[in-house]
Coordinates of C-alpha atoms and ligand atoms in Angstrom, one line a residue:
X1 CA -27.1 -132.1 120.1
X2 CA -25.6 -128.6 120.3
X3 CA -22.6 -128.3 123.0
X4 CA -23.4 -127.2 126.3
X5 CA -22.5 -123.9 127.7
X6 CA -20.8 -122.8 131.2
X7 CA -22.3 -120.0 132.7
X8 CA -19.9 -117.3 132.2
X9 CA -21.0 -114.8 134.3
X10 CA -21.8 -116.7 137.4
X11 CA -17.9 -118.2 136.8
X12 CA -16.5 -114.3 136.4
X13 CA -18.6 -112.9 139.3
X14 CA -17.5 -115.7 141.5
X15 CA -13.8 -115.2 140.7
X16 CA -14.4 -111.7 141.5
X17 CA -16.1 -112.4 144.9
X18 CA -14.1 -114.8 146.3
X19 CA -10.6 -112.2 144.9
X20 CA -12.6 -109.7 147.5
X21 CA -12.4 -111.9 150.4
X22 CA -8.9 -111.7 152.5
X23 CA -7.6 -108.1 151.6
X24 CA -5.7 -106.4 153.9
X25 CA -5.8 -103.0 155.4
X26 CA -3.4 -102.7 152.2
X27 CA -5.8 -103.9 149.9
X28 CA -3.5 -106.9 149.5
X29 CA -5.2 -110.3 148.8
X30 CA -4.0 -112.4 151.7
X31 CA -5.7 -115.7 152.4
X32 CA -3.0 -117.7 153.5
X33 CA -3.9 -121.4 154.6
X34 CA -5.8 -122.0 157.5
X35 CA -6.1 -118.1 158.5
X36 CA -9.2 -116.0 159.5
X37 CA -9.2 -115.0 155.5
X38 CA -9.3 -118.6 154.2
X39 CA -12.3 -119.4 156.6
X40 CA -13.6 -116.4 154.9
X41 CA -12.9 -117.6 151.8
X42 CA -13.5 -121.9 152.4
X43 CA -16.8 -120.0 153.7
X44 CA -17.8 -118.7 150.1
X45 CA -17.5 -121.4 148.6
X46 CA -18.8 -124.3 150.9
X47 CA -22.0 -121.6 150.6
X48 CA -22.0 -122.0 146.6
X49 CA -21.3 -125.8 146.9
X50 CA -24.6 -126.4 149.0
X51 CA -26.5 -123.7 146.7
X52 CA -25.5 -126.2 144.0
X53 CA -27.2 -128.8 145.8
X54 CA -24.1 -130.7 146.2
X55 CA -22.9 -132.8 149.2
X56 CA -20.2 -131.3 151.2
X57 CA -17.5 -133.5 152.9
X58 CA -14.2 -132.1 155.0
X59 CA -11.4 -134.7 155.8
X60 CA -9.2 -134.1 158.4
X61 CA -5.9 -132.4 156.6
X62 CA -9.3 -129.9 155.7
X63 CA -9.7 -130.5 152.1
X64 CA -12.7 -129.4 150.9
X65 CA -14.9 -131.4 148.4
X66 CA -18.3 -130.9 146.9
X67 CA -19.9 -134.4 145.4
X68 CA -22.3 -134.6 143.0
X69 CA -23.5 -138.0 143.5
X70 CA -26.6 -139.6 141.3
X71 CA -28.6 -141.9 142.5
X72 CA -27.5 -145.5 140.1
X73 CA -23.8 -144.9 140.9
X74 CA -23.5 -143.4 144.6
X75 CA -20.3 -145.8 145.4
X76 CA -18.5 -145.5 141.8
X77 CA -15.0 -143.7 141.7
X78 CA -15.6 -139.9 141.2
X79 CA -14.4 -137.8 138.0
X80 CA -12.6 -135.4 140.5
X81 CA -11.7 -131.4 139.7
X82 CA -9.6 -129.8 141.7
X83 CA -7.0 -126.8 142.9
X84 CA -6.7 -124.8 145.9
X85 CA -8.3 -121.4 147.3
X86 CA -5.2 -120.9 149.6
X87 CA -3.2 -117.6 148.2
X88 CA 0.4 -116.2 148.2
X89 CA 1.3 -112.7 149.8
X90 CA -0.3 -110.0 147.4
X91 CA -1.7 -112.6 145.1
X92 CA -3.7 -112.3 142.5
X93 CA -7.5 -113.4 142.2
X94 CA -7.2 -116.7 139.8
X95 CA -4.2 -119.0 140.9
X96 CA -5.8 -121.6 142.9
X97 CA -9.6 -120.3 142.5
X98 CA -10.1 -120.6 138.7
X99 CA -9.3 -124.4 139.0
X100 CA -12.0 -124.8 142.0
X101 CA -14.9 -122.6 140.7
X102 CA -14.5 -124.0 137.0
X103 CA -15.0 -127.3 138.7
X104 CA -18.4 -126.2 140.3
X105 CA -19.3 -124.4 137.5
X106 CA -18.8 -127.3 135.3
X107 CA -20.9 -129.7 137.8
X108 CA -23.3 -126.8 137.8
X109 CA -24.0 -126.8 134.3
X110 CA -24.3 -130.7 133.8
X111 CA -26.4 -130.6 137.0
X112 CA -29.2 -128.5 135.3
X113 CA -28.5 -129.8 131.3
X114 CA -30.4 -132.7 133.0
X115 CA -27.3 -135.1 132.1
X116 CA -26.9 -138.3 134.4
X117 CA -23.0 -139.3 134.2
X118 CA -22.3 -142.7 134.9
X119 CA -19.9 -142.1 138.0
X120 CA -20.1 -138.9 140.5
X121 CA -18.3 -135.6 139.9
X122 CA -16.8 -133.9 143.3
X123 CA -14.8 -130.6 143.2
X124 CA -11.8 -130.1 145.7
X125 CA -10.1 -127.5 147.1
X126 CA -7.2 -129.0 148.8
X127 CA -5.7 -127.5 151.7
X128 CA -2.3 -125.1 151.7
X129 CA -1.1 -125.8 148.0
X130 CA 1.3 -122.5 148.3
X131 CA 3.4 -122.8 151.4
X132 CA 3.2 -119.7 152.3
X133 CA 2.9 -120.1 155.9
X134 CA 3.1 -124.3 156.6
X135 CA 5.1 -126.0 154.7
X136 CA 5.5 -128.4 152.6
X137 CA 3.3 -127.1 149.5
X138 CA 0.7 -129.2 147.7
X139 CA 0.3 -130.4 151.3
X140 CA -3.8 -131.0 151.5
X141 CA -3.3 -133.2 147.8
X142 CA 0.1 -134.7 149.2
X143 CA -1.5 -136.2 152.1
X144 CA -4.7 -136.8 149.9
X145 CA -2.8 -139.3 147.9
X146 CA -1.1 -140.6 150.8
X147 CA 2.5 -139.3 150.6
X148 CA 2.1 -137.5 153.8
X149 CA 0.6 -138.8 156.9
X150 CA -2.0 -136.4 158.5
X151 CA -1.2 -135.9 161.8
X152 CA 2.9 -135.0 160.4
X153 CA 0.8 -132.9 158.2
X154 CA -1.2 -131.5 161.2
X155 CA 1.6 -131.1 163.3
X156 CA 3.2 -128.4 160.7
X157 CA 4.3 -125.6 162.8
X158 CA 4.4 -121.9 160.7
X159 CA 6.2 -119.2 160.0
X160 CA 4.0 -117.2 162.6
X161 CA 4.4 -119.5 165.4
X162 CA 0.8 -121.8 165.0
X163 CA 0.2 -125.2 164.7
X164 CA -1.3 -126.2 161.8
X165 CA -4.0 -128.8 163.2
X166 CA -5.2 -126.1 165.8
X167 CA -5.3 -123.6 163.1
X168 CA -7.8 -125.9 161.4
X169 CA -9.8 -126.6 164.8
X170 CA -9.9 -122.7 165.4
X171 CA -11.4 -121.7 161.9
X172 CA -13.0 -124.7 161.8
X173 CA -12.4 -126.5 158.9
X174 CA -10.7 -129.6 160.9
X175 CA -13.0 -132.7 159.1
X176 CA -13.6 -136.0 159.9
X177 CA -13.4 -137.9 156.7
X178 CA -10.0 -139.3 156.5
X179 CA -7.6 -138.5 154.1
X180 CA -8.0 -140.4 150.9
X181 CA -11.5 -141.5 151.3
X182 CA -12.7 -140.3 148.1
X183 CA -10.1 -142.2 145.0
X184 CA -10.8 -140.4 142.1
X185 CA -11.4 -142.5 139.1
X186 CA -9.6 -139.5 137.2
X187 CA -8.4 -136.3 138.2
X188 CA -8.8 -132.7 136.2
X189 CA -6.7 -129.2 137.2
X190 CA -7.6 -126.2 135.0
X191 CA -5.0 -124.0 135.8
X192 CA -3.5 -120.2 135.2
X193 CA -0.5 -121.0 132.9
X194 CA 2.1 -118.7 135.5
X195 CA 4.1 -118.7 132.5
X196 CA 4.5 -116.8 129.0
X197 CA 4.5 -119.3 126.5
X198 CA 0.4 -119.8 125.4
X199 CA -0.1 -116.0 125.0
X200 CA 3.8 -115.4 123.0
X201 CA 2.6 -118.2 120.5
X202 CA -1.3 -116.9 120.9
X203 CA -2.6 -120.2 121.8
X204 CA -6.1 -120.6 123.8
X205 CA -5.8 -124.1 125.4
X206 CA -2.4 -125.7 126.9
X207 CA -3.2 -130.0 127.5
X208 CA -0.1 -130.2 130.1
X209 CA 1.7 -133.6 129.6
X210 CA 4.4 -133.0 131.9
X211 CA 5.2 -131.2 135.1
X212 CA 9.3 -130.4 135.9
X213 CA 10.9 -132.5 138.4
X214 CA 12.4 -130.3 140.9
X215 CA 15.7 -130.1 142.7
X216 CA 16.6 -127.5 145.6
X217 CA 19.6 -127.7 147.0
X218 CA 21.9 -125.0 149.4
X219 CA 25.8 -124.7 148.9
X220 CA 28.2 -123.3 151.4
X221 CA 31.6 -121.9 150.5
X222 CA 34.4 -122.1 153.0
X223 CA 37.7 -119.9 152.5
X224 CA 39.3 -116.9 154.2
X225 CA 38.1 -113.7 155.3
X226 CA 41.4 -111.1 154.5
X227 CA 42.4 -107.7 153.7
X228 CA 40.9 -106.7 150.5
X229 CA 44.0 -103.6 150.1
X230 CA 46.9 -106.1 150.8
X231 CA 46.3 -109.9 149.8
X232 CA 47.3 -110.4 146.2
X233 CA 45.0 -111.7 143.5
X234 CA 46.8 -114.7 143.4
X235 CA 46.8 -115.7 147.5
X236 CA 43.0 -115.4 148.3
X237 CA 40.5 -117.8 149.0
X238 CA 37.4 -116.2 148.3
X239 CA 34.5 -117.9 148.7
X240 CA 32.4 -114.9 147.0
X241 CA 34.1 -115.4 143.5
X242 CA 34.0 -119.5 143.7
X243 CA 30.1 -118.4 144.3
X244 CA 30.2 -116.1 141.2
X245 CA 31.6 -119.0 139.0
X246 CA 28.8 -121.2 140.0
X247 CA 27.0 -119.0 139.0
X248 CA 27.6 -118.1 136.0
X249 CA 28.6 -122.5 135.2
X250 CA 24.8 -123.2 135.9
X251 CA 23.5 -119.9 133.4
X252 CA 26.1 -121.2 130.7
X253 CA 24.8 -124.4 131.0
X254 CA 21.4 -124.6 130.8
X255 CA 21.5 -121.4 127.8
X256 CA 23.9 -124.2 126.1
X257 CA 21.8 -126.9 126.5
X258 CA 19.8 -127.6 123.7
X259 CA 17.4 -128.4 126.6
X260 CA 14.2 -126.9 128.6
X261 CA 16.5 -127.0 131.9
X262 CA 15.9 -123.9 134.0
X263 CA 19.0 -123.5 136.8
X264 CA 18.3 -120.8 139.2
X265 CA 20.8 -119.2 142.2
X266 CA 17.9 -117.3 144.1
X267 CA 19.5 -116.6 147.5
X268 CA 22.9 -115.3 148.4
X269 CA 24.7 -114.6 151.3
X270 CA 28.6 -113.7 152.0
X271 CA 30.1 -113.6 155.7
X272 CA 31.6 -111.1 156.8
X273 CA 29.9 -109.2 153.8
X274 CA 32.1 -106.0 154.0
X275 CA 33.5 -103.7 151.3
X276 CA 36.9 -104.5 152.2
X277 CA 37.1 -107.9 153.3
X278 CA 37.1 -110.7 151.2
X279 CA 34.2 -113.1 152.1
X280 CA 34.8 -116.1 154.2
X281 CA 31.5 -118.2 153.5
X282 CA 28.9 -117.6 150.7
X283 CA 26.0 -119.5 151.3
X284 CA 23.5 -119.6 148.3
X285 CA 20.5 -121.7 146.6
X286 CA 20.5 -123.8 143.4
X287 CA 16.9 -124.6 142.0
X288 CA 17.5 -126.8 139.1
X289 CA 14.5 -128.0 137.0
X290 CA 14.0 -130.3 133.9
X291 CA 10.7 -132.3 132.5
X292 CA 12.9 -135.4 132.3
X293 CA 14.2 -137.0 135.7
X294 CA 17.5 -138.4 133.8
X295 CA 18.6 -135.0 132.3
X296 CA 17.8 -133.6 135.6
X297 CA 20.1 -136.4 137.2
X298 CA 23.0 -135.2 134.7
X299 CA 22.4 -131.6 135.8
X300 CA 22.6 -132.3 139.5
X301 CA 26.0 -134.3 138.8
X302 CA 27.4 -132.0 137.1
X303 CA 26.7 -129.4 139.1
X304 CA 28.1 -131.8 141.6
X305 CA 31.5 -132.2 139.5
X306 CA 32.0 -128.7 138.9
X307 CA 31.8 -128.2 142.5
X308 CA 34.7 -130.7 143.5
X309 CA 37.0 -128.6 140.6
X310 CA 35.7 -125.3 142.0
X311 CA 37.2 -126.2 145.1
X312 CA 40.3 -127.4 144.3
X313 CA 41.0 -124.9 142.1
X314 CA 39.8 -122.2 144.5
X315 CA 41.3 -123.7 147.8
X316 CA 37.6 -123.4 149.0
X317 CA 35.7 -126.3 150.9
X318 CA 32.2 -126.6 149.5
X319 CA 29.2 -128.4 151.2
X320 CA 25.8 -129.0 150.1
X321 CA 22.4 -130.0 151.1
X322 CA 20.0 -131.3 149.5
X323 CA 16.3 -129.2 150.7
X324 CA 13.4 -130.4 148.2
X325 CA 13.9 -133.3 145.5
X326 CA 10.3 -133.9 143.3
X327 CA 10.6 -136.3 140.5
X328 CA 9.1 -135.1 137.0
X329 CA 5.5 -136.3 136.8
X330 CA 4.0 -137.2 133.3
X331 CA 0.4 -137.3 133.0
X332 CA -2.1 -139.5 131.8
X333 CA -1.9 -139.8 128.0
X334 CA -5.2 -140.9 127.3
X335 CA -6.5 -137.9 129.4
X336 CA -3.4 -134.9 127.7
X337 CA -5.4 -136.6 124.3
X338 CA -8.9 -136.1 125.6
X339 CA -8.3 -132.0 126.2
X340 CA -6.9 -131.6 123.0
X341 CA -9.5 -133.2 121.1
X342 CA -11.9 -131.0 123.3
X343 CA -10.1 -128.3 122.8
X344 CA -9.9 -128.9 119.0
X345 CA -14.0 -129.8 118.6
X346 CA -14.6 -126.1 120.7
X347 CA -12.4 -124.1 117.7
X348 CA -10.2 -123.6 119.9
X349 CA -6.0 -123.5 119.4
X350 CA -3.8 -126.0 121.6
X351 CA -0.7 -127.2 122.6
X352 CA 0.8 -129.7 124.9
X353 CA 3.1 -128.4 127.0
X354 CA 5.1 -128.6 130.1
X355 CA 4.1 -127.2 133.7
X356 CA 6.8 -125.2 134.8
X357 CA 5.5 -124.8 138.7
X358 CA 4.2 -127.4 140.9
X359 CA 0.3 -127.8 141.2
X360 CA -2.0 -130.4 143.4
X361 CA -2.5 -132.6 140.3
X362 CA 1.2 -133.6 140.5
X363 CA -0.1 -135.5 144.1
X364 CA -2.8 -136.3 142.9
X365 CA -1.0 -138.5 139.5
X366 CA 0.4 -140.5 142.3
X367 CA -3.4 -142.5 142.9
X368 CA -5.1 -141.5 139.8
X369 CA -4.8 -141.0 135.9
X370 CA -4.7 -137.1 135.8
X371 CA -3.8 -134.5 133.7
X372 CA -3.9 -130.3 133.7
X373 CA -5.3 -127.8 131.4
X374 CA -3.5 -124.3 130.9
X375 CA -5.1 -121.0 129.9
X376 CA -3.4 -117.8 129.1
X377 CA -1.5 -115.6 131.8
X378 CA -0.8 -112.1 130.7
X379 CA 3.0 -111.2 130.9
X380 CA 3.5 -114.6 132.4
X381 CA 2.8 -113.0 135.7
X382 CA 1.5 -114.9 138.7
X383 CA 1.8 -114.6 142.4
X384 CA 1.3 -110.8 141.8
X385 CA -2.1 -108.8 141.7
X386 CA -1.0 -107.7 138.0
X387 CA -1.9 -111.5 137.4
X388 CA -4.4 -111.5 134.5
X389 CA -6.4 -114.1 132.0
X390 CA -8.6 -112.3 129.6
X391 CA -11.9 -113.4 130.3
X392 CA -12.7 -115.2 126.8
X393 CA -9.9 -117.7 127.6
X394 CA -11.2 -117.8 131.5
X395 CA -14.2 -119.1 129.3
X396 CA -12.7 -121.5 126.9
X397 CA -10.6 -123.0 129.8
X398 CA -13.9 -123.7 131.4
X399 CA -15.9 -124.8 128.6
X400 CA -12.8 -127.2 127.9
X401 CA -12.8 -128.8 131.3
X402 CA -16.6 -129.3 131.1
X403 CA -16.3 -131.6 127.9
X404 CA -13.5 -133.7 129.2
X405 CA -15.6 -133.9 132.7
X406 CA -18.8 -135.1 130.7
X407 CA -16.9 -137.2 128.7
X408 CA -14.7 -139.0 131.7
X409 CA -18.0 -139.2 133.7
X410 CA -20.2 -141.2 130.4
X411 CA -17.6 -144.1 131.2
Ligands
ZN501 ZN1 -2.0 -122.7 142.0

């Protein structure tokens, strides 16, 4: 039987369409979540859902879901594929969207290859995955999985002032199903890498096995504002230097560390912040982040012990607060194995890897074996309109996702 093939150009041209809707007078792509420019854009594609002949269903966080649903296994557990349409500030066109069209694309293409898979296939596109204007993230696949309940989810007030729920009523895209009604059997993200590592080793296909666990925490320095002409070197209680040497302890660190721990100080802030004064209070982030929760333990605690030294040696108080703590998630093994074997029959080059950003499929792991496929991303540049995947790997990403789908949907 020769290998099916996606339709390329209706994947491309769709990308391209739906990176048109939600510019600003800028030319910026905007489409933050629940906005005038994501109706726009949920819009576009419920249209290409229904043109596909699919069933379209809403639930109440408004997730969006095209089902394909044959008629011997209506009630079976779905093979689900999914991402997000919602955008960053001056995005670029694929984070989010590749995932979702590739997923209608690939129910597309088995649609009219005549195949009959033994469970449905529904596409989602899951509410507000970036943030940008309700927070938390991943929030539509949070409450999907049911780590979030919906009406704390609705009730998300944003940066601009609305409530979230209304937002949904206004543009409306506020469903009825509940939350969770569909349980995916098993769940697929094709995914923008975000990151430089497939195109520095020039490989095609990344089969993600892991996603870094997260830690965000925010540390306050307490010592003494004083002349910066007349206190001595050794007198002062500068909570800007006992800032510095944190610092520079969590770079040293993690370059040491024969480890993939990223540590990150992101934010700063000194009080009074004068030229001549020596600060009072610096205030600053940490965002620590490590595939494996037990080395990312030992990097919070030692953070932790360095901190109690700092200020003892410094004469400084130091306080922290803890703001977002995710757990590392490992994927489905069976699944990671599936892509690469797809990968492999296609020709094409692969590597497991780790995700280095957070994506809906992390949620979604919590109900459902799932797993992530990576493609290309030029410079490692993402959330930025300079993001690019050449369209050949756009392709294979695609092609990849459709021969896991067919073969998750045979069983
Ligand atoms: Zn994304």
């Amino acid at each position: 039987m020769t290998p099916l093939s996606i339709d390329a150009e209706r994947l491309l041209g769709r990308l391209r369409d739906l990176g048109r809707i939600g510019r600003d007078g800028g030319g910026r792509l905007v489409r933050l979540a629940a906005s005038d420019a994501d109706r726009a854009g949920r819009d576009a594609l419920v249209a290409w859902i229904r043109g596909a002949g699919l069933e379209v269903a809403v639930d109440r966080i408004g997730n969006v879901f095209g089902i394909w649903r044959t008629a011997d296994h209506r009630d079976r557990a779905p093979v689900m594929i999914g991402s997000h349409i919602d955008t960053v500030i001056d995005a670029g066109i694929l984070d989010g969207c590749y995932g979702v069209l590739a997923g209608l694309e690939v129910i597309e293409t088995l649609k009219a290859a005549g195949s009959i898979p033994a469970r449905p296939i529904a596409v989602a596109a899951f509410t507000n995955e970036e943030g940008v204007r309700y927070a938390p993230d991943m929030m539509g696949s949070l409450v999907h999985a049911g780590g979030l309940p919906v009406e704390e989810a609705l009730a998300s007030l944003g940066t601009d002032g609305t409530v979230l729920g209304a937002e949904l009523e206004r543009i409306g895209y506020a469903g009825s199903e509940e939350p969770g009604f569909l349980t995916p059997h098993a769940y697929l993200e094709l995914h923008i890498e975000q990151g430089p590592v497939l195109e520095r080793e020039g490989v095609s296909v990344g089969a993600v096995e892991t996603l870094q666990g997260i830690s965000w925490q925010r540390v306050t320095i307490e010592g003494e504002a004083n002349h910066a002409g007349t206190t001595p070197m050794a007198m002062r209680r500068d909570a800007g230097h006992a800032a510095a040497c944190v610092v520079t302890f969590l770079r040293d660190r993690a370059r040491r560390a024969n480890a993939p721990t990223v540590a990150t100080v992101g934010c700063m802030s000194f009080e009074p912040n004068a030229i001549n004064v020596i600060p009072s209070r610096a205030v600053f982030t940490v965002d620590l982040r490590d595939p494996d929760e037990q080395r990312l333990r030992a990097e919070e605690a030692a953070l932790a012990g360095y901190l109690t030294e700092l200020a003892a040696a410094e004469e400084v108080t130091i306080a922290v607060e803890r703001l977002a703590r995710f757990e590392p998630v490992t994927f489905d093994r069976r699944m990671v194995a599936l892509i690469e074997a797809a990968a492999r029959d296609r020709g094409l080059s692969v590597k497991r890897m780790t995700s280095g950003a957070g994506h809906d499929a992390q949620m979604i792991a919590r109900i459902a074996p799932a797993a992530m496929i990576f493609v290309p991303s030029i410079g490692g540049i993402s959330h930025n309109p300079r993001e690019h995947t050449p369209d050949a790997d756009l392709v294979a990403g695609a092609t990849v996702l459709l021969d896991v789908v067919a073969r998750l949907a045979a069983q």
